Coordinates of C-alpha atoms in Angstrom, one line a residue:
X1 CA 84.6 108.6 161.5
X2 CA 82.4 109.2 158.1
X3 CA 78.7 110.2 158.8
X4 CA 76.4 109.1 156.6
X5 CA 73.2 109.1 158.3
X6 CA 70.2 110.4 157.0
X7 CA 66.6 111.6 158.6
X8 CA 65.2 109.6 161.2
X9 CA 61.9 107.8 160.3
X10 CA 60.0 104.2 161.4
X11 CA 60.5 102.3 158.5
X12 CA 63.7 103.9 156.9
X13 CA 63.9 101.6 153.5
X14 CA 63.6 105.0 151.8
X15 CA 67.0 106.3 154.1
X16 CA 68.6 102.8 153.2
X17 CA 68.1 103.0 149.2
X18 CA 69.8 106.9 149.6
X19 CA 72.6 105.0 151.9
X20 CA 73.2 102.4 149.5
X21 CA 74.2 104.9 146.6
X22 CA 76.3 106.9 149.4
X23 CA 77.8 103.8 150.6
X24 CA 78.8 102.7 146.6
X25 CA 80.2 105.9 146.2
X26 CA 82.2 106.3 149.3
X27 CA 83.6 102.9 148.3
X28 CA 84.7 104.0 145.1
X29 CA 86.5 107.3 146.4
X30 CA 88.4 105.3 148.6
X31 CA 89.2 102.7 146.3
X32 CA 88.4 99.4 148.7
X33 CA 88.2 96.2 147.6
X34 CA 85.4 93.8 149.0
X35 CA 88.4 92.0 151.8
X36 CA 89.2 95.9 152.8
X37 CA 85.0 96.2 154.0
X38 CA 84.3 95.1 157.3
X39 CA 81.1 95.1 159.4
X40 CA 80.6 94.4 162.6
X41 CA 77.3 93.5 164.8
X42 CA 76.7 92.8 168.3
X43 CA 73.9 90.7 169.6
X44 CA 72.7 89.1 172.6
X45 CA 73.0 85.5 173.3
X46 CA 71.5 82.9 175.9
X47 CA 74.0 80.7 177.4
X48 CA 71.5 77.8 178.9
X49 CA 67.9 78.7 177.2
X50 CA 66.0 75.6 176.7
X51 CA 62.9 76.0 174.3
X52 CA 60.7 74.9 177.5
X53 CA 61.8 78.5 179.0
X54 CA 60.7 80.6 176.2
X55 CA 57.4 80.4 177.2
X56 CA 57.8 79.3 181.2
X57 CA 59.7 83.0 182.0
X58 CA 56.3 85.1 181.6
X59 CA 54.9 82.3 184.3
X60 CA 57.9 82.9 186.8
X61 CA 58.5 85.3 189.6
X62 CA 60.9 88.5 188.8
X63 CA 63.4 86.4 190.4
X64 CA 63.0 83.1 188.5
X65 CA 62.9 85.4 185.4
X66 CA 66.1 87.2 186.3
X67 CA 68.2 84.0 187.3
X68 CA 67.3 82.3 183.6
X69 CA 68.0 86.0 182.0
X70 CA 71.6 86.3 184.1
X71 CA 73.0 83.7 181.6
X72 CA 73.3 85.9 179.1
X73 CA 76.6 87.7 177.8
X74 CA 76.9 89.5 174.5
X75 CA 78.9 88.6 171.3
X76 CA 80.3 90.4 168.1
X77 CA 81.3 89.3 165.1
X78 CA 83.1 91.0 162.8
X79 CA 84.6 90.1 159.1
X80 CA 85.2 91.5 155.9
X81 CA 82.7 91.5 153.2
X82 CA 84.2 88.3 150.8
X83 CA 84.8 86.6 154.5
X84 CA 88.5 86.0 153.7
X85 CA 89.2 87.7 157.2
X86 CA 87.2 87.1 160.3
X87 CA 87.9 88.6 163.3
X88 CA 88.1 86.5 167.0
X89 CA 84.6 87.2 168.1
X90 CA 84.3 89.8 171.2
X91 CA 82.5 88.0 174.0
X92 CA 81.4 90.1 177.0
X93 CA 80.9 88.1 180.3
X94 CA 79.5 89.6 183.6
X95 CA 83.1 88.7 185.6
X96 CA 86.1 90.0 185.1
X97 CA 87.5 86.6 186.1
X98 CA 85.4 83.8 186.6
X99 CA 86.7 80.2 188.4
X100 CA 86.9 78.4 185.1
X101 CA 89.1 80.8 183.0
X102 CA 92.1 81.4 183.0
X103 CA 93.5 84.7 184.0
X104 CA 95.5 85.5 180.7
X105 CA 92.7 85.8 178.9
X106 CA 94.5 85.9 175.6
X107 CA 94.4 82.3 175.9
X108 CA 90.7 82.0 174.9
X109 CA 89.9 81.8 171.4
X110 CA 87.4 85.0 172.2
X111 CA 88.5 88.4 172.7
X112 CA 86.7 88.3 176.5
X113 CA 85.9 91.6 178.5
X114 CA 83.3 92.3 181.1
X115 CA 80.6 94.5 182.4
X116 CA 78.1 94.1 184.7
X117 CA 75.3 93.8 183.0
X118 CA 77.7 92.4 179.7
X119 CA 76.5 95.4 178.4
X120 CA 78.5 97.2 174.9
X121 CA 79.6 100.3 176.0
X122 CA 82.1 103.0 174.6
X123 CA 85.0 102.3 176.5
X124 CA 85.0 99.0 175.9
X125 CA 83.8 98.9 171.9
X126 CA 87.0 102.2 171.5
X127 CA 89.4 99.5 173.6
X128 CA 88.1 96.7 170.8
X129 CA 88.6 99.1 168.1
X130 CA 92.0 100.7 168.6
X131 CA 94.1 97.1 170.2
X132 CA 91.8 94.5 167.9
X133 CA 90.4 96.0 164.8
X134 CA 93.3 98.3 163.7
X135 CA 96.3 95.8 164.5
X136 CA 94.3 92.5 163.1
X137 CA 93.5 94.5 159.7
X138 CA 96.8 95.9 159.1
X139 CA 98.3 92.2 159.9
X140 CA 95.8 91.0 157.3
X141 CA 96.4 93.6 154.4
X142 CA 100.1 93.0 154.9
X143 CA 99.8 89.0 154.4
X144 CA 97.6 89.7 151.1
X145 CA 100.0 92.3 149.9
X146 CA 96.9 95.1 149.8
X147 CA 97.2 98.5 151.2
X148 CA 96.7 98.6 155.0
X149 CA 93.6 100.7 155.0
X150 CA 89.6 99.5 155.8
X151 CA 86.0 100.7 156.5
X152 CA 84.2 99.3 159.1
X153 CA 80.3 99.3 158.6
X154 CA 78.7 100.6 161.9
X155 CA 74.8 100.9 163.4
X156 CA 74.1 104.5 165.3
X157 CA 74.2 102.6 168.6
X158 CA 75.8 105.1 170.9
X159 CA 78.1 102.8 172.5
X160 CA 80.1 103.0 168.4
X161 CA 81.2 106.4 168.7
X162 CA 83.9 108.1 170.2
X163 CA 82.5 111.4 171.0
X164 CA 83.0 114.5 169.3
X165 CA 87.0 112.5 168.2
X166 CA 86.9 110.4 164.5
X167 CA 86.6 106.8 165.5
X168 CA 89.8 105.9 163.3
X169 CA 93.3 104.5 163.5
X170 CA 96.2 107.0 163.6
X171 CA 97.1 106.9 160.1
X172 CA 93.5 107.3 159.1
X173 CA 93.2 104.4 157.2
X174 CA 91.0 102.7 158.8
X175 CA 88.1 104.6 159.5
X176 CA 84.0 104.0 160.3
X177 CA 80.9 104.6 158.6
X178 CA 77.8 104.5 160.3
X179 CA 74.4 103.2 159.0
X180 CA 71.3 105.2 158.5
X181 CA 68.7 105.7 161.9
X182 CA 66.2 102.3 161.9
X183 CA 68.1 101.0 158.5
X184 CA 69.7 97.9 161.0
X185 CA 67.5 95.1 160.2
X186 CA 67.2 95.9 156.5
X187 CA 71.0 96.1 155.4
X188 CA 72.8 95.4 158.4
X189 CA 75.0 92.7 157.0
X190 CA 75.1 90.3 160.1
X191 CA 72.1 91.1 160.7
X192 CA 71.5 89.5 157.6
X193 CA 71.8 85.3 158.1
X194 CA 75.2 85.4 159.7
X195 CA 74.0 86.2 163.5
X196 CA 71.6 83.6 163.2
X197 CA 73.8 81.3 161.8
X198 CA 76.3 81.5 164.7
X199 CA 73.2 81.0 167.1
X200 CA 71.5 77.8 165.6
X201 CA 75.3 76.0 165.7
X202 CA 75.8 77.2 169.4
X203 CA 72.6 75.7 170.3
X204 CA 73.1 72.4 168.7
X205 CA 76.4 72.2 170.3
X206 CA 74.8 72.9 173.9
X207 CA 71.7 70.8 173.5
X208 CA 74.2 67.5 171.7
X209 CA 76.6 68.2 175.7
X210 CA 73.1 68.4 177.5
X211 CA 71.7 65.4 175.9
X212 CA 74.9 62.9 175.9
X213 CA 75.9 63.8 179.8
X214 CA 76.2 61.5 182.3
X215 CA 72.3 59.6 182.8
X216 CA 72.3 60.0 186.6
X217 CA 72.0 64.2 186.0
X218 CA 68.4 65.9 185.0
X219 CA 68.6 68.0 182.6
X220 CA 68.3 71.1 184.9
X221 CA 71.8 69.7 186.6
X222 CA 73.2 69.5 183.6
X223 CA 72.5 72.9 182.0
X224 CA 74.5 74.0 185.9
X225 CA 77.4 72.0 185.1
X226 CA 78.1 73.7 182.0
X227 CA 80.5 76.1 182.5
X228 CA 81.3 79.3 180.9
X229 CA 84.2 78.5 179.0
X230 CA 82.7 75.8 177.6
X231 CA 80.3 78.1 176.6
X232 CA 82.8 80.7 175.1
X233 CA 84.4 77.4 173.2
X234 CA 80.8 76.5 171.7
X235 CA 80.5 79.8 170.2
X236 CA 84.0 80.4 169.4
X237 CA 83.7 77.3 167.0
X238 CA 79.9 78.3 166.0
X239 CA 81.8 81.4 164.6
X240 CA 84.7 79.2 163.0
X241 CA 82.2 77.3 161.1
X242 CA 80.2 79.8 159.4
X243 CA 81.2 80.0 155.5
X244 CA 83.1 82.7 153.6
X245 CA 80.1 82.2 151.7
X246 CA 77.3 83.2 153.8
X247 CA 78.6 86.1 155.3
X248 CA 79.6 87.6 151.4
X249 CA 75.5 86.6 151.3
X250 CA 75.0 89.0 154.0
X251 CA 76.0 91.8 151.9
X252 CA 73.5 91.7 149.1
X253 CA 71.0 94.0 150.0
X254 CA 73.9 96.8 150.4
X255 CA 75.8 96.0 147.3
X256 CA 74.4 98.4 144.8
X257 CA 76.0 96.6 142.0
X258 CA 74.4 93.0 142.5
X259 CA 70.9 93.1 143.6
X260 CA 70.6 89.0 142.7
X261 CA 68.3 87.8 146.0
X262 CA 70.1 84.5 146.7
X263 CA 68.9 82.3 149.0
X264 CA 72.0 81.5 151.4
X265 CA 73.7 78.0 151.7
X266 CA 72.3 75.8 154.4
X267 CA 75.6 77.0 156.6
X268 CA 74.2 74.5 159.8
X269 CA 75.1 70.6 159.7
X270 CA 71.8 69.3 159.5
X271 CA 72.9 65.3 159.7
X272 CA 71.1 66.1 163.5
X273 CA 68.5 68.6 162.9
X274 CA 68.4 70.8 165.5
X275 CA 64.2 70.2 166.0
X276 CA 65.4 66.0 166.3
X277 CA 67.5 67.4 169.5
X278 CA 64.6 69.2 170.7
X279 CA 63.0 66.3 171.1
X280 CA 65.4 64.1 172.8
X281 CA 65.8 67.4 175.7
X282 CA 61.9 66.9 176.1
X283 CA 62.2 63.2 176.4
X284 CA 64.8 63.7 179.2
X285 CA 63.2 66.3 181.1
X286 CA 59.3 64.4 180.2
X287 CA 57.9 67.5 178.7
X288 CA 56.6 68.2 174.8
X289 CA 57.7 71.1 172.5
X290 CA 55.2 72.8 170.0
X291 CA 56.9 73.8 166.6
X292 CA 55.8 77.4 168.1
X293 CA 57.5 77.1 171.2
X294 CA 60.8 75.6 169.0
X295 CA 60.2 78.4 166.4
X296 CA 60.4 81.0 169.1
X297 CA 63.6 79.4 170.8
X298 CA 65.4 79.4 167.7
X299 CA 64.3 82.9 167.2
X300 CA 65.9 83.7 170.7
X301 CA 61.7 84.9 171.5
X302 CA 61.6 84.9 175.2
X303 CA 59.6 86.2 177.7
X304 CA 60.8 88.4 180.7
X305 CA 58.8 87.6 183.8
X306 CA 56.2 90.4 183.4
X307 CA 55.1 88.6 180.1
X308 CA 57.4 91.2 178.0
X309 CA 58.9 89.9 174.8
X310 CA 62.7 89.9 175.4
X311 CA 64.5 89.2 171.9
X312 CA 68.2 88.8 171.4
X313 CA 69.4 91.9 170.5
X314 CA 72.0 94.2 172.1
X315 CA 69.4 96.3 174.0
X316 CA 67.5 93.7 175.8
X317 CA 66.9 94.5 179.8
X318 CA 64.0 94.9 181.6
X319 CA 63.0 99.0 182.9
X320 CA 63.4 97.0 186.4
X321 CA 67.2 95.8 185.7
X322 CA 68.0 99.1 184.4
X323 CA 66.9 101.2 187.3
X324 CA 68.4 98.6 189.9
X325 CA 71.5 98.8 187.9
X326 CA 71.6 102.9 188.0
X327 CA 70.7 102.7 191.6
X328 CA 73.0 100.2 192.4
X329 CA 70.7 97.7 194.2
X330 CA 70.9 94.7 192.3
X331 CA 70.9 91.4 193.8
X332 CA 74.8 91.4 194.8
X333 CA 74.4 87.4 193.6
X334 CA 74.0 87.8 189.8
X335 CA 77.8 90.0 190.2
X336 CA 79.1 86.8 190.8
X337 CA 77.4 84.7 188.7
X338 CA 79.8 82.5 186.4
X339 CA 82.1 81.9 189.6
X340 CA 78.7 80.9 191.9
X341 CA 77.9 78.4 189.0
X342 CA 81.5 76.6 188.8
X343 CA 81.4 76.7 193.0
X344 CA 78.1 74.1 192.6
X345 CA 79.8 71.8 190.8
X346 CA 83.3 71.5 192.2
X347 CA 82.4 68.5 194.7
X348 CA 81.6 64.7 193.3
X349 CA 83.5 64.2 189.8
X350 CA 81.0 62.1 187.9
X351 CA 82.2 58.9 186.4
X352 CA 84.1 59.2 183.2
X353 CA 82.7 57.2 180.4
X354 CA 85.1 55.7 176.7
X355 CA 83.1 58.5 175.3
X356 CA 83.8 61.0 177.7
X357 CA 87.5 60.1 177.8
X358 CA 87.4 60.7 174.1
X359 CA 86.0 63.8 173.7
X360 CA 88.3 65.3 176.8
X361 CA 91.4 63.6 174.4
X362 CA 90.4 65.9 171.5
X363 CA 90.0 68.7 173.5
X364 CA 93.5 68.3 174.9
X365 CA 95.2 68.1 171.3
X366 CA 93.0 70.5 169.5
X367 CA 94.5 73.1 172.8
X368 CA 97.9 71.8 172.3
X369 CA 97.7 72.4 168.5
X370 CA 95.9 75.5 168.6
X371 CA 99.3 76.7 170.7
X372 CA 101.0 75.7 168.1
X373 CA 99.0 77.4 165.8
X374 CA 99.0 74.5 163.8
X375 CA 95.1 75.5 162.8
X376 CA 94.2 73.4 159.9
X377 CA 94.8 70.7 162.3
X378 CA 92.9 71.9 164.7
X379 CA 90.0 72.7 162.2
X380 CA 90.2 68.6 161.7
X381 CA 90.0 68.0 164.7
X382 CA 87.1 70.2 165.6
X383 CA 85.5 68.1 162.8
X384 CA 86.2 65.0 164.5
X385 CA 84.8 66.0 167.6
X386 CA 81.2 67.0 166.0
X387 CA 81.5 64.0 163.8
X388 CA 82.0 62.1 167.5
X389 CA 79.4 63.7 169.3
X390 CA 76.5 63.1 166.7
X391 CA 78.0 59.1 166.2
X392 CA 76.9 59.0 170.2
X393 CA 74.1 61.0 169.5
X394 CA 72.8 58.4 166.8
X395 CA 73.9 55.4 168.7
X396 CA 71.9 56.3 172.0
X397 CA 68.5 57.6 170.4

């Protein structure tokens, strides 16, 4: 663990600029190459917000505001800075082992723990570390022929350390530094576009299932039937999609050797604009979006049930969920969230449509390839099945 950290203040851009040199130099000494610096970020994200619920949660009771704020789980992403080498995202669920996944959970195409709340703590973020981090690098440096050592660029967050013990592989080669106190959203790299970029795709992808599902559901029924692999799946693939590009954009504010501002590539599909899908979820469930009420869903802006802005960060729960958490009284329901949601649905099978039967065909052979590991055919096929979804898409609305 290397501790750079400088004074504590609101508004650190001051601390950054002294980091930045630190950082550059530390770089240097070691001798890393940009595919040897990794960052890593983690960051909240809502499973089944609709823009309508943005601004409906401050209307709701505490429990109406706590069942919409359940489906939540947290995700990190992690890559190097020339994005040659990203990292299976880490997905935190609230179950250990909900209905719909299977029980080797190696299987999924996230690295998938739990806690309670799906909360980052120390144990789990050490675990992550040590059996993800350290053996996925050294694979990586030994395919490019580079030297099996790293630096992973951290925030303070407490759950990051490892105590008074050097966060670092055994052969201390692959080590941490830690960001500056408040310097997060001013050179936190994906903090920088690449967070956001994984968000906007995941909620196209849910809003495209939501709007071409079987006509007989509302749109409240079909937000239930949505389960959470699917969920995991969505993002998994959001992360897949992002470009070596943007996340080597994310790094300009902390490279002290190219301060060029470049705007970052358009990294979302835009052939269905993600405010055009808006539009058909309020035609479904008869209601009108402002662009504020959009703005602020894209912005993951929500409201907690006492009127409280709730953003999507790591470090989002209410005072109330905290102390019922500590205390233990917490509605035993939300423990068993994902596997109440799959028990509402297991009844009636819906009618399977061509298009349906399509999309489940591609599912099957991009699971059988990815087996395989046969992955640039699976990336084609993960092509074909956005390509698919927005032809429906067009030819209904």
């Amino acid at each position: 663990m290397i501790s750079l950290s400088g004074e504590r203040a609101s508004a650190d851009i001051a601390a950054f600029e002294n980091f930045r040199e630190l950082f550059s130099d530390l770089v240097a000494t070691l001798d890393l190459s940009p595919s040897q610096i990794y960052n890593a970020d983690e960051s909240a994200l809502f499973l089944k917000l609709l823009p309508n619920r943005t601004i409906a949660l401050q209307d709701e009771d505490i429990a109406a505001g706590r069942k919409v704020i359940k489906n939540r789980c947290t995700f990190m992403p992690c890559a190097n800075s020339d994005g040659t080498h990203k990292l299976p995202l880490m997905f935190l669920g609230t179950a250990e082992n909900p209905r719909c996944l299977p029980r080797d959970k190696s299987q999924l195409p996230v690295y998938y723990k739990h806690s309670k709340k799906a909360w980052t703590n120390r144990s789990l973020f050490n675990e992550w570390f040590h059996t993800q981090f350290v053996p996925l690098v050294q694979a990586f440096s030994i395919q490019q022929g580079i030297e099996p050592k790293a630096l992973l660029l951290l925030d303070n967050c407490t759950a990051h350390h490892e105590g008074s013990k050097a966060l670092e592989s055994e052969d201390g080669l692959i080590s941490v530094v830690f960001l500056p106190p408040n310097c997060t959203s001013e050179g936190q790299p994906m903090d920088q576009g690449v967070i956001n970029a994984i968000k906007k795709r995941y909620k196209k992808k849910l809003l495209l299932n939501v709007v071409l599902a079987a006509d007989e559901f509302s749109v409240d029924d079909r937000l239930k039937k949505i389960s959470l692999a699917e969920s995991i799946e969505w993002v998994a693939e959001a992360w897949d999609e992002v470009s070596a590009c943007t996340i080597s954009n994310s790094w300009k504010k902390l490279n002290k050797n190219d301060r060029k501002e470049e705007p970052p590539p358009n990294d979302l599909n835009d052939s269905i604009p993600l405010n055009t899908l808006v539009k058909s979820i309020g035609k479904l469930s008869n209601s009108v979006y402002t662009e504020e009420e959009i703005r602020c869903w894209e912005d993951d802006w929500v409201r907690d049930a006492s009127g409280n802005l709730v953003t999507g960060d790591n470090c989002i729960y209410t005072d109330l969920e905290i102390i019922e958490y500590v205390n233990g009284t917490e509605n035993k329901e939300n423990e068993n969230n994902d596997e109440t949601m799959e028990e509402e649905w297991l009844e009636e099978p819906e009618p399977v449509t061509d298009f349906q039967r399509a999309i489940g065909s591609v599912d099957f052979l991009i699971q059988y390839l990815d087996k395989e590991n046969m992955l640039s055919e699976v990336a084609k096929l993960r092509f074909t099945k956005n390509k698919l979804m927005e032809h429906e898409y067009n030819k209904r609305y």
